[in-house]
Short mmCIF file of C-alpha atoms in Angstrom, two decimals:
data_model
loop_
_atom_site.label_atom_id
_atom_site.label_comp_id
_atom_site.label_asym_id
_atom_site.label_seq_id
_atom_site.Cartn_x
_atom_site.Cartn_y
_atom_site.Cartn_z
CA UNK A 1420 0.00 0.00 0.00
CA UNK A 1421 0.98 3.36 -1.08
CA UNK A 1422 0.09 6.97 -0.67
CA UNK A 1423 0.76 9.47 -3.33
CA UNK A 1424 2.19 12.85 -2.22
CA UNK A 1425 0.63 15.57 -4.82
CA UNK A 1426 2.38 18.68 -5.62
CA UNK A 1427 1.01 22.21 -7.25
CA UNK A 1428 2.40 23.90 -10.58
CA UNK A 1429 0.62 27.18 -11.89
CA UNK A 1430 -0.47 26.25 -15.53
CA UNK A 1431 -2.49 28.49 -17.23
CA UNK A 1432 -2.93 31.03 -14.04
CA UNK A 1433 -4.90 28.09 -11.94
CA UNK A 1434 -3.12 25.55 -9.33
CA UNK A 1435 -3.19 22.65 -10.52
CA UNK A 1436 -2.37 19.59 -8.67
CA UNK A 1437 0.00 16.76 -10.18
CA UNK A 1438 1.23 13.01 -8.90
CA UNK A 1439 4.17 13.64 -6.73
CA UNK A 1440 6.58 10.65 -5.42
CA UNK A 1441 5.30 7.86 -3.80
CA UNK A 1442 5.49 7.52 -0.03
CA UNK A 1443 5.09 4.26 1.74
CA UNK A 1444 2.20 4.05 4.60
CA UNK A 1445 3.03 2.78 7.94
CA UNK A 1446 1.63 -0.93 7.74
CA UNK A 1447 -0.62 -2.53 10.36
CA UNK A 1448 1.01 -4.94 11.95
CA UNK A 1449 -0.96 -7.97 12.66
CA UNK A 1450 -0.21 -11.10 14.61
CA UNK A 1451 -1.10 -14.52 13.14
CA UNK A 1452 -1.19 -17.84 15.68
CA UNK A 1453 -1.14 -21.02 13.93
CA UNK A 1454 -2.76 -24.25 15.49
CA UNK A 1455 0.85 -26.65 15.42
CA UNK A 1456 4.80 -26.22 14.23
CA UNK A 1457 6.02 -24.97 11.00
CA UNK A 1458 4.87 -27.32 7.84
CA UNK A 1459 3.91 -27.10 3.76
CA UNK A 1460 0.00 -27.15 5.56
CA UNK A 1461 0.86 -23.24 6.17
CA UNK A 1462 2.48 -22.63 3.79
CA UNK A 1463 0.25 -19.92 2.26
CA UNK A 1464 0.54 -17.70 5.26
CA UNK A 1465 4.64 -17.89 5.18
CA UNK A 1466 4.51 -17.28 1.30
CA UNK A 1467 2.62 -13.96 1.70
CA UNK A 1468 5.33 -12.58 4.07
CA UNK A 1469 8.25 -14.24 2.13
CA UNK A 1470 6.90 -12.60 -1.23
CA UNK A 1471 5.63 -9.25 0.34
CA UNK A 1472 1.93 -10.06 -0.19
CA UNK A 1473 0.76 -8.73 2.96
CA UNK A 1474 2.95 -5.84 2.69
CA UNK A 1475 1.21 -4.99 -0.30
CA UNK A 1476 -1.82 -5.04 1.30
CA UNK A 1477 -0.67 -2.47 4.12
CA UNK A 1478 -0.01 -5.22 6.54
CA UNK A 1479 3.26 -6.21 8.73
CA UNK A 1480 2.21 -9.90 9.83
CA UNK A 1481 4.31 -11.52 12.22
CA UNK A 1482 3.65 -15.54 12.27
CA UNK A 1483 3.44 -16.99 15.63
CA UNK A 1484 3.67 -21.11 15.37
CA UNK A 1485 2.09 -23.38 17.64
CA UNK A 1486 2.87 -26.41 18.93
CA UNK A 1487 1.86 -28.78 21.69
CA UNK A 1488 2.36 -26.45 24.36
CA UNK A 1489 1.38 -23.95 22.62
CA UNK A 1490 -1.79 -21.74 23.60
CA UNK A 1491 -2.53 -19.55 20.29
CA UNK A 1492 -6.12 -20.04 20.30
CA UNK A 1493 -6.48 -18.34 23.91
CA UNK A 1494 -4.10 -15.49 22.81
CA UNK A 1495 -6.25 -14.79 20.46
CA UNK A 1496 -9.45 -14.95 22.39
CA UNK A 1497 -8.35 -12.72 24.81
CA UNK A 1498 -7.00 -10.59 22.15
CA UNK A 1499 -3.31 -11.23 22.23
CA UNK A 1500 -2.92 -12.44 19.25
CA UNK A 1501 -5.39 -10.85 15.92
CA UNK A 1502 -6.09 -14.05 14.28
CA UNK A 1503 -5.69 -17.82 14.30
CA UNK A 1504 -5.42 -20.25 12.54
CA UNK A 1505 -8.38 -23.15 13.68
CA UNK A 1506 -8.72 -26.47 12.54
CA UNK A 1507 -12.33 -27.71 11.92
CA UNK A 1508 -15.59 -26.09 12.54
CA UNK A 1509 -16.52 -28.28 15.21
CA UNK A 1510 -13.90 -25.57 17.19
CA UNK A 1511 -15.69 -22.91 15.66
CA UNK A 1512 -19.41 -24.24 16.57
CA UNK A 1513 -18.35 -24.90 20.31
CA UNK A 1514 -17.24 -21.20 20.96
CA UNK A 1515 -20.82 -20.35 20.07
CA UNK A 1516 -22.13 -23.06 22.51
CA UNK A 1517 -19.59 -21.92 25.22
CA UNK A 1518 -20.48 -18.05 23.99
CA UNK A 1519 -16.82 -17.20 23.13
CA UNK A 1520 -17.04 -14.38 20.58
CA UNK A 1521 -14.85 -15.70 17.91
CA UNK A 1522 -15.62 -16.12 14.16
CA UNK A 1523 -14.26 -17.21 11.17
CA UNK A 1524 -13.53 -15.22 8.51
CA UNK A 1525 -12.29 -16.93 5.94
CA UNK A 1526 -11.50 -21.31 4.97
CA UNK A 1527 -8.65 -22.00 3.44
CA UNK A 1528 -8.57 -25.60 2.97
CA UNK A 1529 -11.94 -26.95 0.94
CA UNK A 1530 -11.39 -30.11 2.42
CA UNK A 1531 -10.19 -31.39 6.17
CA UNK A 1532 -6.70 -33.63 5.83
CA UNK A 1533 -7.60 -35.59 8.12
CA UNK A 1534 -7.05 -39.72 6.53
CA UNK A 1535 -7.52 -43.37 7.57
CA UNK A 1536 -4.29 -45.72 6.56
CA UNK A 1537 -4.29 -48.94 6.45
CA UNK A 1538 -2.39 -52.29 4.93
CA UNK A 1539 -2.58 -52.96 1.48
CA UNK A 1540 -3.87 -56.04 0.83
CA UNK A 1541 -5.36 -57.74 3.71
CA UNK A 1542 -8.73 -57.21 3.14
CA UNK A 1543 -9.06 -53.44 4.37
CA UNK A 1544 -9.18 -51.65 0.67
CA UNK A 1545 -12.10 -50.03 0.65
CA UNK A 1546 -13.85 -47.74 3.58
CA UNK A 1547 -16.30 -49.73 4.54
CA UNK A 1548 -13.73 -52.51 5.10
CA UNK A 1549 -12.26 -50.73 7.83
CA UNK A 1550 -15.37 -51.50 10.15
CA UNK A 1551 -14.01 -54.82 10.15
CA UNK A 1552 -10.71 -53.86 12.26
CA UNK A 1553 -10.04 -54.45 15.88
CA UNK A 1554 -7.41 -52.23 15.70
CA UNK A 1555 -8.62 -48.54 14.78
CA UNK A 1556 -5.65 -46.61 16.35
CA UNK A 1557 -6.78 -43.21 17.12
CA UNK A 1558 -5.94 -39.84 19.43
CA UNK A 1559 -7.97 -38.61 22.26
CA UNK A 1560 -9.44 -35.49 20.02
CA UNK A 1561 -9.95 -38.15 16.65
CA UNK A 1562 -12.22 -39.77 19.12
CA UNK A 1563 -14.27 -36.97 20.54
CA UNK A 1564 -14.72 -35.90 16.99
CA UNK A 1565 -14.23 -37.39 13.61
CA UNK A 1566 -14.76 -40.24 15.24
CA UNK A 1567 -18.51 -40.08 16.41
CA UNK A 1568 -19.25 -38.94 12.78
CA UNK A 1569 -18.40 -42.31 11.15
CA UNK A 1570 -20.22 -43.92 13.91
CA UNK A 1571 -23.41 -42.29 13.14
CA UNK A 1572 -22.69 -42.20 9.14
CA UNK A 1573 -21.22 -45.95 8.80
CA UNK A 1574 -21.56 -47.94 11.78
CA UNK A 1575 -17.93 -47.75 13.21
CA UNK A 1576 -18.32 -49.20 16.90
CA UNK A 1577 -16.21 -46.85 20.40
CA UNK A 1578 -14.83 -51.02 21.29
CA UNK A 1579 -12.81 -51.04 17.59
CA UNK A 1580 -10.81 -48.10 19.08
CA UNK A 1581 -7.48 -47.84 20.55
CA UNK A 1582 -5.12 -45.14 21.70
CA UNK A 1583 -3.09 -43.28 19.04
CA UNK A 1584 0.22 -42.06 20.21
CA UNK A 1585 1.36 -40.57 17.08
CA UNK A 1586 3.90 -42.98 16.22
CA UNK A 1587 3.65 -45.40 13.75
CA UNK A 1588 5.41 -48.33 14.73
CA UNK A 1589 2.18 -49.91 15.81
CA UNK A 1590 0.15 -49.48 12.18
CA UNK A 1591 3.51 -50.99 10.64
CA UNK A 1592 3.83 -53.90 13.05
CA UNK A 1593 0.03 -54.74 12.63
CA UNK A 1594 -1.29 -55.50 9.17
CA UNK A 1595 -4.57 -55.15 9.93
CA UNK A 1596 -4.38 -51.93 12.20
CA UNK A 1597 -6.02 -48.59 11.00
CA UNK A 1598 -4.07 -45.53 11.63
CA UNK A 1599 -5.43 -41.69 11.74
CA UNK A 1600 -3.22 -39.26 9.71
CA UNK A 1601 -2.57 -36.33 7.45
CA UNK A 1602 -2.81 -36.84 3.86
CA UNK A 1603 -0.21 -34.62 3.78
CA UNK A 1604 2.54 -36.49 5.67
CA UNK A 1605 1.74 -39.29 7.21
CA UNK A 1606 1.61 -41.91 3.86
CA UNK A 1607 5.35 -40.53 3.25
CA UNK A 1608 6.30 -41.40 7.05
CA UNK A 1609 4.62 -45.14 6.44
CA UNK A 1610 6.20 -46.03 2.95
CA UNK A 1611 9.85 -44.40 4.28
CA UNK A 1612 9.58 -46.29 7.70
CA UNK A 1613 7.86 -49.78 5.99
CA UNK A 1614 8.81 -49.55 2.54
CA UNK A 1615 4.90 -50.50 1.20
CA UNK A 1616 2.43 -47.39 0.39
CA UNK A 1617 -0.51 -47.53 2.75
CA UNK A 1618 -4.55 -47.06 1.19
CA UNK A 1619 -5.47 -43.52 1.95
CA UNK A 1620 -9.03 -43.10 2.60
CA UNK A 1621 -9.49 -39.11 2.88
CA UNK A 1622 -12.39 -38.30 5.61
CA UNK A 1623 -13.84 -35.15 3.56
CA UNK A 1624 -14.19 -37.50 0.14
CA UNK A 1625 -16.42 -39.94 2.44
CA UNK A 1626 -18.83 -37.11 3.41
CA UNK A 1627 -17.01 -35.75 6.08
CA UNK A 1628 -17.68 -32.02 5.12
CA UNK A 1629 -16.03 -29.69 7.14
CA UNK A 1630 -13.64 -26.66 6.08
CA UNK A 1631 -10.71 -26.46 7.31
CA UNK A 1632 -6.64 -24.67 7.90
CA UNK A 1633 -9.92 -21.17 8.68
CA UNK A 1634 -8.89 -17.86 9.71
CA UNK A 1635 -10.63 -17.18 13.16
CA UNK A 1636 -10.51 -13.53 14.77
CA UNK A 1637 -12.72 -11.72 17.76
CA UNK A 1638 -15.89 -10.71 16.93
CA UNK A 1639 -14.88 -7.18 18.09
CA UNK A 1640 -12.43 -7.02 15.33
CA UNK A 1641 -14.70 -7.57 12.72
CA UNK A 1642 -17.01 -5.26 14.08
CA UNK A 1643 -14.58 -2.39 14.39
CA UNK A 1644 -11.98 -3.03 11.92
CA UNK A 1645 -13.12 -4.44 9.19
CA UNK A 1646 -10.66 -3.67 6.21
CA UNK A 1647 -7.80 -5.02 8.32
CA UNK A 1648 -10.02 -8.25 8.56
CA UNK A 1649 -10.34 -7.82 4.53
CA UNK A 1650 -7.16 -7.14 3.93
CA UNK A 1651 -5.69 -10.15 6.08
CA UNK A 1652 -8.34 -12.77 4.49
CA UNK A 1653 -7.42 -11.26 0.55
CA UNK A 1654 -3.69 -11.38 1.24
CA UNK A 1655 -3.47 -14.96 2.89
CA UNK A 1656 -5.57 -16.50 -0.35
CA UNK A 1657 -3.34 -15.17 -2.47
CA UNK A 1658 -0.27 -16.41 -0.58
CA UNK A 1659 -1.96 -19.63 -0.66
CA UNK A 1660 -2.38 -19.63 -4.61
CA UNK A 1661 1.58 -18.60 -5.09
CA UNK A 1662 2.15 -21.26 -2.88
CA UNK A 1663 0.73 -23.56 -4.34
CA UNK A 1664 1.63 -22.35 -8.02
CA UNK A 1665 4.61 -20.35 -7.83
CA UNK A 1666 7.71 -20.16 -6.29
CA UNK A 1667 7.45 -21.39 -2.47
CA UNK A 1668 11.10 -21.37 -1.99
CA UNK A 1669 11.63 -18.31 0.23
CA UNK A 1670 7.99 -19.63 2.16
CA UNK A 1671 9.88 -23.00 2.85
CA UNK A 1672 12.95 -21.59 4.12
CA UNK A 1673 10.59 -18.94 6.77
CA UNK A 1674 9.23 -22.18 7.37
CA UNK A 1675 12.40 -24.25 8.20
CA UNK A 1676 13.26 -21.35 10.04
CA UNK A 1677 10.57 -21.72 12.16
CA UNK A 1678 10.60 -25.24 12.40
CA UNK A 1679 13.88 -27.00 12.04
CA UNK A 1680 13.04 -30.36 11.49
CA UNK A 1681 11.39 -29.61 8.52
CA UNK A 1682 12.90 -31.32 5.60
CA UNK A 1683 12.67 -30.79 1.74
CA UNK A 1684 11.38 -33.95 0.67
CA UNK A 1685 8.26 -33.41 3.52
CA UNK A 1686 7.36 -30.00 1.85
CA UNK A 1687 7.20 -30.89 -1.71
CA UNK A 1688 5.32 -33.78 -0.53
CA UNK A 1689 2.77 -31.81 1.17
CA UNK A 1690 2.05 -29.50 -1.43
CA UNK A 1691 1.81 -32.56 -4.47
CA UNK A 1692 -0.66 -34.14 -2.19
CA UNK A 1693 -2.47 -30.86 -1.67
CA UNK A 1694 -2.73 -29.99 -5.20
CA UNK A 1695 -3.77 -33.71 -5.64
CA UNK A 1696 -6.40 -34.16 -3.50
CA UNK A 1697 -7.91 -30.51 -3.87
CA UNK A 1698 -7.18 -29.43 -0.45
CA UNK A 1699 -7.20 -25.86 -0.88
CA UNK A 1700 -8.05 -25.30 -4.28
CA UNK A 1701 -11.12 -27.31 -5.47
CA UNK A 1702 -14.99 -26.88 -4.91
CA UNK A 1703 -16.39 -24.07 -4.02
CA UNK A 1704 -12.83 -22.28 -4.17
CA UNK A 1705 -12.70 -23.06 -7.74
CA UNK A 1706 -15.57 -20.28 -8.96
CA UNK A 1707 -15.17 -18.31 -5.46
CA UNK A 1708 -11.93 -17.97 -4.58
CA UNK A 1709 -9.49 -19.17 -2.45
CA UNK A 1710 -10.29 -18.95 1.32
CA UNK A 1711 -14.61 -19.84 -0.10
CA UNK A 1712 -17.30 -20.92 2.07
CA UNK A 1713 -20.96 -21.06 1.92
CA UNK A 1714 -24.17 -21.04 3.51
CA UNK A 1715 -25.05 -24.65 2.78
CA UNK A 1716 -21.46 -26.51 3.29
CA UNK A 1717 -21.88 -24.96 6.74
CA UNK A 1718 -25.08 -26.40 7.43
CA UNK A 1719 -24.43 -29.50 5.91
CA UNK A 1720 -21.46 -29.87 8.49
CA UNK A 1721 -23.45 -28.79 11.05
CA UNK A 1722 -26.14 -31.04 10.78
CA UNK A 1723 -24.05 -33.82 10.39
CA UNK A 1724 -22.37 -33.13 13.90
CA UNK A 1725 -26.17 -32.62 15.59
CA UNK A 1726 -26.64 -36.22 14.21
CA UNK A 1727 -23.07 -37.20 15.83
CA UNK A 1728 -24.46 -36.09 18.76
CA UNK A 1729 -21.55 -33.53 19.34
CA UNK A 1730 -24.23 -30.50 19.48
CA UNK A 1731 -27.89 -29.36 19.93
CA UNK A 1732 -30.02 -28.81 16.81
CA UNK A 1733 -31.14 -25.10 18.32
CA UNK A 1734 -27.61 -24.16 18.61
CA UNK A 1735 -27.49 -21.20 16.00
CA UNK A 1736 -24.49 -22.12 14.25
CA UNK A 1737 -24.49 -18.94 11.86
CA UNK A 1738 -22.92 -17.29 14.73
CA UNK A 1739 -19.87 -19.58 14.07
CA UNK A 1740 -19.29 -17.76 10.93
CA UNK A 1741 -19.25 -14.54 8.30
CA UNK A 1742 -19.27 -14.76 4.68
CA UNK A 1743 -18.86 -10.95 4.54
CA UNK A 1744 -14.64 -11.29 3.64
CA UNK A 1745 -15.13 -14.14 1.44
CA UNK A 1746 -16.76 -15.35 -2.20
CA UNK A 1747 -15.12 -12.14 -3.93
CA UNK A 1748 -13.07 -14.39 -6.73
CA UNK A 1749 -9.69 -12.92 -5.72
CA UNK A 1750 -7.06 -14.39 -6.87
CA UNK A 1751 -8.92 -16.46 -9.58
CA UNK A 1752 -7.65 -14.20 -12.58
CA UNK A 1753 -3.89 -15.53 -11.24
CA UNK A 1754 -1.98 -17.62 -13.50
CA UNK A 1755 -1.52 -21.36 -12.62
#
């Protein structure tokens, strides 16, 4: 963002006022809390600082990771931090039913990650096979969520379940276990650690409809401040389409940076499987823009969680949400 400085000349015997040399603005600087570490699944967010997207857009963003210790969601609640970065909308739906004014703003991923692995091979190839394991190796929060939607969708049973502690060994050693995982990394851990490739059954392609990777902020904010909350949601869905399309070299490195343990091989993994399975970019995002949501995907979602018994049908889950930042195309006209 720029403002113009315009200088007079006499011409003609009137004043007459010309384009003088730019002058940059002072930028707004914004704080942005992710929901874990460093990885290719933020990668839009680190490729509009690395590329000067937000700075174009007037804004000085400062990208503050999570992590399991990590309390970003808070911050931002109690206005520490300006936005966050939440995972589902079951999050989103609960701060309504606990009356936490928060709201998202924006949903950058069309589709949740979240994935079911299991063995090639021994009789577990399609979804509906996996109803069949004893060994359905999920976390705490997997339970309490996705969980209790394939229950009341397809029948899974709480006795097929056991605890997840985010290491594979188990799913390897048992050929009939089902693991939870990212699409995004967790197939590349399995075939590098067990040398097979495991089925990938993707949650969101089996009706489990949420958004996801959404930009969350105080209700106060968009209430008071609403071009900063504009600004922000245009800015990050454009990072998101370079990202994805363009160079992501400088995003990668702010996100090794951040996250050391990051490796090359992860990240370009990530974002093929991204790109693949139409994580960001597919859907409604396709004729709306990056960052889309609508009306009826949120109900849908919503609905389906009333049925999973996770919330009350009365609870007025339009409060969850604003369309007013979103739907606006931006970012379609870019090249691909």
């Amino acid at each position: 963002m720029t403002r113009f400085l315009r200088a007079s000349i006499l011409t003609g015997g009137l004043w007459v006022a010309v384009p003088g040399p730019a002058m940059a603005a002072p930028l707004d600087e914004v704080t942005f809390g992710t929901n874990w570490i460093a990885q290719a699944e933020h990668g839009g967010y680190y490729q509009a600082v690395a590329d000067g997207t937000f700075e174009k857009y007037g804004l000085k963003v400062t990208i503050v990771p999570g992590g399991p210790r990590a309390a970003n969601r808070m911050l931002m609640t109690v206005g520490k931090l300006d936005f966050y970065m939440g995972g589902s909308l079951i999050q989103a739906f609960s701060a309504v039913e606990k009356d936490i004014p928060t709201v998202v703003v924006a949903a950058h991923f069309q589709k949740d990650p979240q994935v079911l692995l299991s063995h090639p091979g021994q009789g577990l190839d399609r979804f509906e096979d996996l109803k069949t394991s004893s060994d359905l190796l999920l976390s705490k929060d997997g339970v309490a969520t996705f969980f209790q939607w394939m229950k009341a969708e397809y029948g899974f049973r709480d006795e097929q379940v056991k605890p997840f502690g985010f290491n594979p060994a188990p799913f390897i050693a048992n050929a009939k276990a089902v693991q939870q995982g990212y699409v995004t990394a967790e197939p590349l851990t399995i075939a590098k650690a067990a040398g097979f490739t495991p089925n990938v059954f993707l949650l969101a392609d089996f009706g489990f409809s949420t958004y996801s990777t959404t930009v969350e902020t105080r209700r106060e904010v968009v209430e008071t401040n609403p071009d900063l909350v504009q600004r922000f949601v245009d800015a990050s869905s454009i990072g998101w389409h370079h990202y994805l399309y363009g160079d992501n070299a400088a995003a990668n490195a702010l996100i090794k940076r951040d996250n050391p343990e990051m490796t090359d091989e992860l990240l370009a993994y990530s974002v093929a499987r991204m790109k693949e399975y139409g994580i960001v970019d597919s859907g409604d995002a396709s004729r709306l823009g990056i960052g889309a949501m609508t009306d009826a995907r949120m109900k849908d979602f919503f609905d389906k969680m009333v049925k999973a018994g996770l919330f009350k049908a009365d609870l007025d889950s339009r409060k969850a949400y604003t369309l007013q930042f979103v739907n606006k195309g931006v970012g379609r006209d870019l090249p691909k």
